[in-house]
Short mmCIF file of C-alpha atoms and ligand atoms in Angstrom, two decimals:
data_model
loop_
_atom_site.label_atom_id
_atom_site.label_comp_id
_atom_site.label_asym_id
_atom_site.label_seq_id
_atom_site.Cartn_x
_atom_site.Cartn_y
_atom_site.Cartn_z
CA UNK A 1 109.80 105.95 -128.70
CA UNK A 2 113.14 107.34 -129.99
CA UNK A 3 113.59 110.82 -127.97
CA UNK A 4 112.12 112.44 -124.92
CA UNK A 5 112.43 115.86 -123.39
CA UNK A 6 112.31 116.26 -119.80
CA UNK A 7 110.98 120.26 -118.85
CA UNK A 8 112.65 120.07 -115.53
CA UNK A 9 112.01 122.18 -112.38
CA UNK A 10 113.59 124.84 -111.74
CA UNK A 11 115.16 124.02 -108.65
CA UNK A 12 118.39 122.11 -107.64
CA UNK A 13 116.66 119.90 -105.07
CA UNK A 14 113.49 119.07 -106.78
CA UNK A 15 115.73 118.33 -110.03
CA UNK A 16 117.73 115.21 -108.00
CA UNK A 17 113.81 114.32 -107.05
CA UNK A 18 112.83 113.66 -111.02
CA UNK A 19 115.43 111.71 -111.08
CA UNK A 20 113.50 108.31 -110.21
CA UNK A 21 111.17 109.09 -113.26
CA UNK A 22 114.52 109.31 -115.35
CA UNK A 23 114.95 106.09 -114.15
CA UNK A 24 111.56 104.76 -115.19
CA UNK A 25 111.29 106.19 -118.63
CA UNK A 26 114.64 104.42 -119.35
CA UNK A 27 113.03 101.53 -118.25
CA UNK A 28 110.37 101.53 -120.26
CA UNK A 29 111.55 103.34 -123.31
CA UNK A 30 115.18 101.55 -123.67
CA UNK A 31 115.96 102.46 -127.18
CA UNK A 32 114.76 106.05 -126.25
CA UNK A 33 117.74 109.08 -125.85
CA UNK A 34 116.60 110.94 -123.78
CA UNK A 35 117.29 115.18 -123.29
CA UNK A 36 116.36 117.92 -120.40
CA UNK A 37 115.53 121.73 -121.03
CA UNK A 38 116.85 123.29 -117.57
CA UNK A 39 117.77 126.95 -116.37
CA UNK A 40 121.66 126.93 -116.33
CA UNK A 41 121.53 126.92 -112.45
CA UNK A 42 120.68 123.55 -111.93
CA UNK A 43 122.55 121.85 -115.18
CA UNK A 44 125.22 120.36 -113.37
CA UNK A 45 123.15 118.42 -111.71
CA UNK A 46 121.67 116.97 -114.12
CA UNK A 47 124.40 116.96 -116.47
CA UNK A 48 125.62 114.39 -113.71
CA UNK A 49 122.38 111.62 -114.42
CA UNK A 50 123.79 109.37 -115.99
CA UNK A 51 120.01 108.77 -117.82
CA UNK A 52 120.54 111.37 -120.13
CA UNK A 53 122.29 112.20 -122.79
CA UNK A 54 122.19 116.19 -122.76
CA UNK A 55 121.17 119.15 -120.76
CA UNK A 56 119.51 122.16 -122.75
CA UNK A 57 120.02 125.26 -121.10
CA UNK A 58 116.93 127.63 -121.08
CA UNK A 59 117.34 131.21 -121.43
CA UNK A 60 114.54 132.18 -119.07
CA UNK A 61 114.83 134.38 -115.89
CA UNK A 62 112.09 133.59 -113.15
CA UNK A 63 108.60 135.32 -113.58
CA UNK A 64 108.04 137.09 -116.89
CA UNK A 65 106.56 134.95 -119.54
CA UNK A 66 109.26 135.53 -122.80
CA UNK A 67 107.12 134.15 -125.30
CA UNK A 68 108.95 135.37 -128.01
CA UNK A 69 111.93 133.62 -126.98
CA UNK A 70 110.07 130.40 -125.60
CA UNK A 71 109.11 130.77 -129.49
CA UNK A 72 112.27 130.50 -130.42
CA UNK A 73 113.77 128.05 -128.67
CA UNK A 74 110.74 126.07 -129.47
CA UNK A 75 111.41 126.24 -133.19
CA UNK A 76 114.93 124.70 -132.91
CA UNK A 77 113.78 121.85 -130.52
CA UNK A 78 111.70 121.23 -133.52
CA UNK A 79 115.07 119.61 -135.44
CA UNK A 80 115.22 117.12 -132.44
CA UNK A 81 111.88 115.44 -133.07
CA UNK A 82 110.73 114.80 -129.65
CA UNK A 83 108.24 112.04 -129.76
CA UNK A 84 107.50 112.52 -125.66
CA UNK A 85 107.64 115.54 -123.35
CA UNK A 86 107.45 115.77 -120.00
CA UNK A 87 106.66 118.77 -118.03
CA UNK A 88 107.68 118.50 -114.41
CA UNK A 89 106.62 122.47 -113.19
CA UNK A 90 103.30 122.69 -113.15
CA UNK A 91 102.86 126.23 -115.08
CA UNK A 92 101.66 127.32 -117.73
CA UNK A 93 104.59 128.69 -119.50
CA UNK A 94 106.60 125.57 -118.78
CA UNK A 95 103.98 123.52 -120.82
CA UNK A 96 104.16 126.32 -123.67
CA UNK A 97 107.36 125.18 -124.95
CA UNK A 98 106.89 121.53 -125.86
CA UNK A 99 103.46 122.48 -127.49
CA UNK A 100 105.53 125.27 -129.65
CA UNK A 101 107.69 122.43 -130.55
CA UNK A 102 104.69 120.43 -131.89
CA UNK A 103 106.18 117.69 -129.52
CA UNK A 104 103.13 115.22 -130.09
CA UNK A 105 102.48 113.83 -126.66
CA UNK A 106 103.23 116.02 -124.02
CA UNK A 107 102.52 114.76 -120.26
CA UNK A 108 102.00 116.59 -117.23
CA UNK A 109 99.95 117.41 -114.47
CA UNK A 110 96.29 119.77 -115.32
CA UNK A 111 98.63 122.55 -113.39
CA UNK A 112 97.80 125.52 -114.34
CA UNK A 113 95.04 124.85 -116.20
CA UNK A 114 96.64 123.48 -118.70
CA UNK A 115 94.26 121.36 -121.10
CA UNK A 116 95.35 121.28 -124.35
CA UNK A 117 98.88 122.19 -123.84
CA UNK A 118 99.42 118.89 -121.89
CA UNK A 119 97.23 115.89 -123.90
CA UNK A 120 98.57 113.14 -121.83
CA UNK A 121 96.85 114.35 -118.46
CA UNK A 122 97.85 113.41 -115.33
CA UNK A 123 95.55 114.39 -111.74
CA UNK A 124 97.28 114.59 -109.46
CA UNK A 125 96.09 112.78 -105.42
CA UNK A 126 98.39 114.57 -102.85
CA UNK A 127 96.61 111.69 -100.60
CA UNK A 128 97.89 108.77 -102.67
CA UNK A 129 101.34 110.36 -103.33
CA UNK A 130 103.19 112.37 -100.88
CA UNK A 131 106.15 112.51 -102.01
CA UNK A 132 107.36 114.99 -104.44
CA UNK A 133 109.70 112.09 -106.63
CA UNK A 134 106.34 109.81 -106.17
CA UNK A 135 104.38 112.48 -108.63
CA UNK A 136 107.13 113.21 -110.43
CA UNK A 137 107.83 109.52 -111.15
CA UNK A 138 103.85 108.94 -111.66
CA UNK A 139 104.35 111.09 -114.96
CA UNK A 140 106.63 108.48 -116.59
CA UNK A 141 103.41 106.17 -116.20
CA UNK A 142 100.11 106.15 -118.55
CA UNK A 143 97.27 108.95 -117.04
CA UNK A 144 95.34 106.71 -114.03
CA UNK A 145 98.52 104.75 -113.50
CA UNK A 146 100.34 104.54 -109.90
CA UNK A 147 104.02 105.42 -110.13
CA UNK A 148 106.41 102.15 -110.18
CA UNK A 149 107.54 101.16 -106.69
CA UNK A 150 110.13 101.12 -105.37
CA UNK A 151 111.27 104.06 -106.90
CA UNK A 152 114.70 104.38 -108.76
CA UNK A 153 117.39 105.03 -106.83
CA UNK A 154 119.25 109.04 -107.17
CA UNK A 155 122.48 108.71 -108.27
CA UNK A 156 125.40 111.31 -109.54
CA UNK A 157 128.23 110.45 -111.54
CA UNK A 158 131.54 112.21 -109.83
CA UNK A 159 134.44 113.26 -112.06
CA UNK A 160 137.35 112.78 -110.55
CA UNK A 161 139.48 113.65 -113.06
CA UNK A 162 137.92 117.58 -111.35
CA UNK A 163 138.02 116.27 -108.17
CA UNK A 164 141.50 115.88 -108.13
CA UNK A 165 141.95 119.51 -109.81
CA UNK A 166 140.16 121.14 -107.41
CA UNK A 167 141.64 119.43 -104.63
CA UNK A 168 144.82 120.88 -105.61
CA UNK A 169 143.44 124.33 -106.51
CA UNK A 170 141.87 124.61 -103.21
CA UNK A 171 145.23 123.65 -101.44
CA UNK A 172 142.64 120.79 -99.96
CA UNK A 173 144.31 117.88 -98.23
CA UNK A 174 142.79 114.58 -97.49
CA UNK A 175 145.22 113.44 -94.32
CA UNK A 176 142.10 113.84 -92.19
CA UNK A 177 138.76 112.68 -92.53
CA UNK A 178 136.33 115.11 -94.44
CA UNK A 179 133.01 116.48 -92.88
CA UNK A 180 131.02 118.58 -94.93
CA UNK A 181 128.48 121.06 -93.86
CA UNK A 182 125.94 123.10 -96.04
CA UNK A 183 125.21 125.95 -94.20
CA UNK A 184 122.92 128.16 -97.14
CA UNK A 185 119.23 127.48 -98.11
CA UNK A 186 118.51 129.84 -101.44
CA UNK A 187 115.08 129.31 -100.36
CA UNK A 188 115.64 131.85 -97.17
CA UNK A 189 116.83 132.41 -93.39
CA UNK A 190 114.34 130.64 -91.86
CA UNK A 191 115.61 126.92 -93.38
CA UNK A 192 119.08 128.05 -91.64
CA UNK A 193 120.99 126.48 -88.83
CA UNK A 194 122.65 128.95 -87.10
CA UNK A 195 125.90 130.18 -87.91
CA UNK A 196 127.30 129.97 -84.30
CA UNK A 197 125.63 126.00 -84.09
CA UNK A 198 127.42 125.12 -87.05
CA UNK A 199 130.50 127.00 -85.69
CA UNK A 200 130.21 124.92 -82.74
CA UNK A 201 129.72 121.78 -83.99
CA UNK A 202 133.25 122.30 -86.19
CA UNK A 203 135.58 122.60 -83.63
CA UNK A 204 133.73 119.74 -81.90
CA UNK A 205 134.35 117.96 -85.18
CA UNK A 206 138.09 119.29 -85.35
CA UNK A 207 138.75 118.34 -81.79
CA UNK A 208 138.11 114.77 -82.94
CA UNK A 209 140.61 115.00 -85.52
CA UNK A 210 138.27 115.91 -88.47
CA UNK A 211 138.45 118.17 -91.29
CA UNK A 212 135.37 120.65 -92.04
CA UNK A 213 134.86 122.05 -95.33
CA UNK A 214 131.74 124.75 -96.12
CA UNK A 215 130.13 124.22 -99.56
CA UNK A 216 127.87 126.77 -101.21
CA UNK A 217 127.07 129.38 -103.62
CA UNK A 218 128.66 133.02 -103.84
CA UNK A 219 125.45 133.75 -101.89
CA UNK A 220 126.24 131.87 -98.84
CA UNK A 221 130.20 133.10 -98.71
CA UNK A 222 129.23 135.24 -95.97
CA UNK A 223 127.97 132.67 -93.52
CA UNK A 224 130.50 130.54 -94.14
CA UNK A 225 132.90 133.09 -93.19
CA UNK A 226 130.82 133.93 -89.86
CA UNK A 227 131.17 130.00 -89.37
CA UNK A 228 134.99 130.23 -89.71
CA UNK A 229 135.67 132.98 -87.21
CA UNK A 230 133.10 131.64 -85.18
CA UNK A 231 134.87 128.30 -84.94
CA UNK A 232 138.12 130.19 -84.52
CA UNK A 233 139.49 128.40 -87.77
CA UNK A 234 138.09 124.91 -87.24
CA UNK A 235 136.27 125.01 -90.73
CA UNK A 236 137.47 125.76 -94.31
CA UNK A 237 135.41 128.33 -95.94
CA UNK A 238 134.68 126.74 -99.97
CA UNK A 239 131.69 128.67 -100.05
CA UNK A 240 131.58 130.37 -103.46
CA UNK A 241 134.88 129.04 -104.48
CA UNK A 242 133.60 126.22 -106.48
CA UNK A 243 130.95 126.18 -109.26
CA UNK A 244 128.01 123.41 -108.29
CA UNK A 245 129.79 120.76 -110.46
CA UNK A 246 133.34 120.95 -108.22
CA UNK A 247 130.72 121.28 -105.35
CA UNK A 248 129.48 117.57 -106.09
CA UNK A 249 132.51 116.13 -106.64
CA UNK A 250 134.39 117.64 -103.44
CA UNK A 251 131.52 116.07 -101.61
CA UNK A 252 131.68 112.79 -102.73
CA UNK A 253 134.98 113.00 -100.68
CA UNK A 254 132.81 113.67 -97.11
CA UNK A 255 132.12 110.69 -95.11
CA UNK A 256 129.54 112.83 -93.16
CA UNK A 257 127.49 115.70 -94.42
CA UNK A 258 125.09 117.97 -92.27
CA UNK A 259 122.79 120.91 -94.30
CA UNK A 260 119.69 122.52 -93.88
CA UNK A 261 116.66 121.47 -96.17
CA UNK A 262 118.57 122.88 -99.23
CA UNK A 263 119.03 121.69 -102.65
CA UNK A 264 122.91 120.34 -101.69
CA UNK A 265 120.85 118.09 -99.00
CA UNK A 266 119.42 116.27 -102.02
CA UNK A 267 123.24 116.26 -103.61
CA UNK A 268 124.13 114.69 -100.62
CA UNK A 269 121.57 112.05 -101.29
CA UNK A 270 122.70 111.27 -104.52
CA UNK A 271 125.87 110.84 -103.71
CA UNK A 272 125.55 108.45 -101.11
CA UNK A 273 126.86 110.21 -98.45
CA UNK A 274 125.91 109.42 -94.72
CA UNK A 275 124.44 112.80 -93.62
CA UNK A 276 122.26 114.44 -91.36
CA UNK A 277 119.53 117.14 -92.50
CA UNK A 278 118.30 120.28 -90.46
CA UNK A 279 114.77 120.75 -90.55
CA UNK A 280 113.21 124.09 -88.94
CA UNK A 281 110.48 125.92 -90.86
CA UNK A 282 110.63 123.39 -93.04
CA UNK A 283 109.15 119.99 -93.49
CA UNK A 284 110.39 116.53 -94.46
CA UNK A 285 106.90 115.42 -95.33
CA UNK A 286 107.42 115.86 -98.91
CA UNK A 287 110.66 116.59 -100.08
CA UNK A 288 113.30 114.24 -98.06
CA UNK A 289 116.22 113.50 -99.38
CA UNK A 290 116.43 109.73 -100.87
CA UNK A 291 119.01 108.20 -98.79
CA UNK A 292 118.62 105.48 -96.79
CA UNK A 293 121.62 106.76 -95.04
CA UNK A 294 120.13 110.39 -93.79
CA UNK A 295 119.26 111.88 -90.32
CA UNK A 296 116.57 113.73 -90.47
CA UNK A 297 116.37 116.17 -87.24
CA UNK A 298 113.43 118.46 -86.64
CA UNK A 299 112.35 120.35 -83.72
CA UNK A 300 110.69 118.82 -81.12
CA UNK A 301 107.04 119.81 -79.70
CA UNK A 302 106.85 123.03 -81.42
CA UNK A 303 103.37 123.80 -82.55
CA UNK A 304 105.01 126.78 -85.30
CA UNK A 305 106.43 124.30 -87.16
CA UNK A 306 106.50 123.66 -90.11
CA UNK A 307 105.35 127.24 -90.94
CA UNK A 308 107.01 127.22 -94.36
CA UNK A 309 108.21 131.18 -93.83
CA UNK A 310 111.17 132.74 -95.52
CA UNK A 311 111.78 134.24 -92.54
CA UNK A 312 110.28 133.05 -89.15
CA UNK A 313 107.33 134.90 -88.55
CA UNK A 314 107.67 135.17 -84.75
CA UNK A 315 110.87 136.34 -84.39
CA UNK A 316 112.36 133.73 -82.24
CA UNK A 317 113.61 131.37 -84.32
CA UNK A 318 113.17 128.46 -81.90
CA UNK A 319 112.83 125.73 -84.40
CA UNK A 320 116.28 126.30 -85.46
CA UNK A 321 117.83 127.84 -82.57
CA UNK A 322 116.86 125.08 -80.35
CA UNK A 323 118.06 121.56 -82.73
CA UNK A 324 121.20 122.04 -80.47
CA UNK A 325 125.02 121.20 -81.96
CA UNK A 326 124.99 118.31 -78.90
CA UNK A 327 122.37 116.78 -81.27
CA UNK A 328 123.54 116.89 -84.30
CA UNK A 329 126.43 115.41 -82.82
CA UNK A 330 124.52 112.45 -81.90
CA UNK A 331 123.24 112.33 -85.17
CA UNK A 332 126.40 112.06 -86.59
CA UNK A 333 127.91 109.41 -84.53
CA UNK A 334 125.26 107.28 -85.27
CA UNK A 335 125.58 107.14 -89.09
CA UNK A 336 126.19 104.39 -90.75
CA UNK A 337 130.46 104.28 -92.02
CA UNK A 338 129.96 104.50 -96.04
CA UNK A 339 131.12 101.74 -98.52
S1 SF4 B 401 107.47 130.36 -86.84
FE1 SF4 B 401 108.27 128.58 -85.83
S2 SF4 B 401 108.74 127.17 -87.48
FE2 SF4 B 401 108.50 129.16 -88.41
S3 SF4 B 401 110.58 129.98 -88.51
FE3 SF4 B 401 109.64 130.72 -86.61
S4 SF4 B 401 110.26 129.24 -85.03
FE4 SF4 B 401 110.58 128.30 -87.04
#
């Protein structure tokens, strides 16, 4: 096996999670190079693994089906010679691409139906394998094979060389220690914290001599600025000031890190970072981050949750409202200092 494609999902979060079966194909293919067709959003990340040698951006926008320019792109993956693909989503358009490309074996889960595009079949046993990075990893395996345990540890490569550059763009200084909070889930409101708990929880923070900075996309600019007047100053708005690469490496700087179920949770993760994650709607059953050093806080005897809403179908917001800042706080001082 000289080259493999990864088809990667299309999510930030569930991209760190594939990592582990990055891990095993390396393992098991050692001379193999191997390459990942990703929507632009998400690149960074994986431009970061140190298991691969490039990213391919994708031209696709969510939902239609583009099959003249899947066709396309398919005919100059051709001059790569892909011996392997694997297809992490499980549509049918994602499995289109590697079969345009006359990629010989091509694994995957059935999916979406998906016999013929994907020859080297994998069934998938939610039972057996909870964990989203379990069936992803199970696809670096022979069909009827268990994924290796344990898995491969997630694991982003931080260049400081940026680091330092944005430190000084930002007008960031490191003379106190940095916390780093997350306050945006793409995904919608109902995987948010509060603004006011996260306000609340900075000047707590600052009061103990910390620094707070807010990482997230353009999207989230306004929360973090409802955090910073909330807080009455105590936290430094970064929230669309940095693209997602200068996002990873500013956190590699935090020695704590508190988000919602997001896909900078899982960045978190990968860096290392002692953190505590904010679940609400949302459940941990599947997707937690992979870091032994995580806090995972939930609500407590609240039969709504996990409902899995974009935005919480009652109206009341409890399972968020109610994971109080005095908590978190606990959370936090009971982290483990990082190495
Ligand atoms: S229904 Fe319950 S779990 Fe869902 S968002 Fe509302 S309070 Fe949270």
């Amino acid at each position: 096996m000289q080259r493999i494609l990864i088809v990667a999902p299309n999510w930030i979060g569930d991209s760190l999670l594939a990592q582990p079966l990055l891990a095993r194909l390396q393992q098991r293919y050692p001379a193999a190079s191997i390459d990942a067709l990703a929507p632009a959003w998400t690149s960074a990340v994986l431009q970061r693994m140190p298991q691969l040698r490039q990213v391919i951006n994708t031209p696709f926008v969510h939902g239609p089906l583009q099959l003249r320019q899947r066709w396309q792109l398919a005919r100059q993956l051709r001059q790569n010679d892909y011996q392997l693909a694997v297809v992490l989503p499980n549509s049918l358009k994602a499995a289109l691409l590697p079969w345009f490309a006359g990629i010989p074996q091509r694994a995957g889960f059935v999916g979406e139906s998906r016999y013929g595009l994907i020859n080297h079949l994998h069934r998938l046993d939610k039972q057996a394998l909870p964990l989203m990075a379990e069936r992803y990893a199970q696809l670096a395996e022979d069909p009827g094979n268990a994924p290796q345990r344990p898995l491969g540890a997630v694991q982003l490569q931080v260049d400081l060389a940026n680091r330092t550059s944005q430190l000084q763009r930002l007008r960031l200084r490191l003379d106190k220690p940095v916390s780093v909070f997350c306050p945006g889930a793409e995904y919608g409101p109902a995987k948010r914290w509060p603004s006011a708990h996260f306000a609340s929880l900075a000047q707590q923070l600052a009061g103990e001599g910390r620094q707070v900075w807010l990482l997230g996309g353009a999207g989230d600019q306004a929360i973090g600025e409802a955090i910073v007047q909330a807080s009455q100053g105590a936290a430094i708005n970064l929230c669309g000031q940095t693209d997602l690469a200068s996002a990873i490496d500013l956190m590699s700087l935090a020695d704590q890190v508190v988000s919602n179920d997001s896909g900078l949770m899982h960045v978190a993760a990968a860096l290392g970072r002692p953190q505590v994650a904010l679940y609400g709607s949302s459940s941990a059953a599947h997707t937690p981050p992979l870091n032994p050093a995580a806090q995972l806080l939930m609500p407590e005897g609240l039969t709504c949750s996990p409902c899995f809403a974009r935005v919480c179908p009652l109206g009341h917001f409890r399972c968020m409202t109610e994971l109080t800042p005095a908590r978190v706080m606990r959370a936090l001082q009971q982290l483990a200092t990082p190495q």
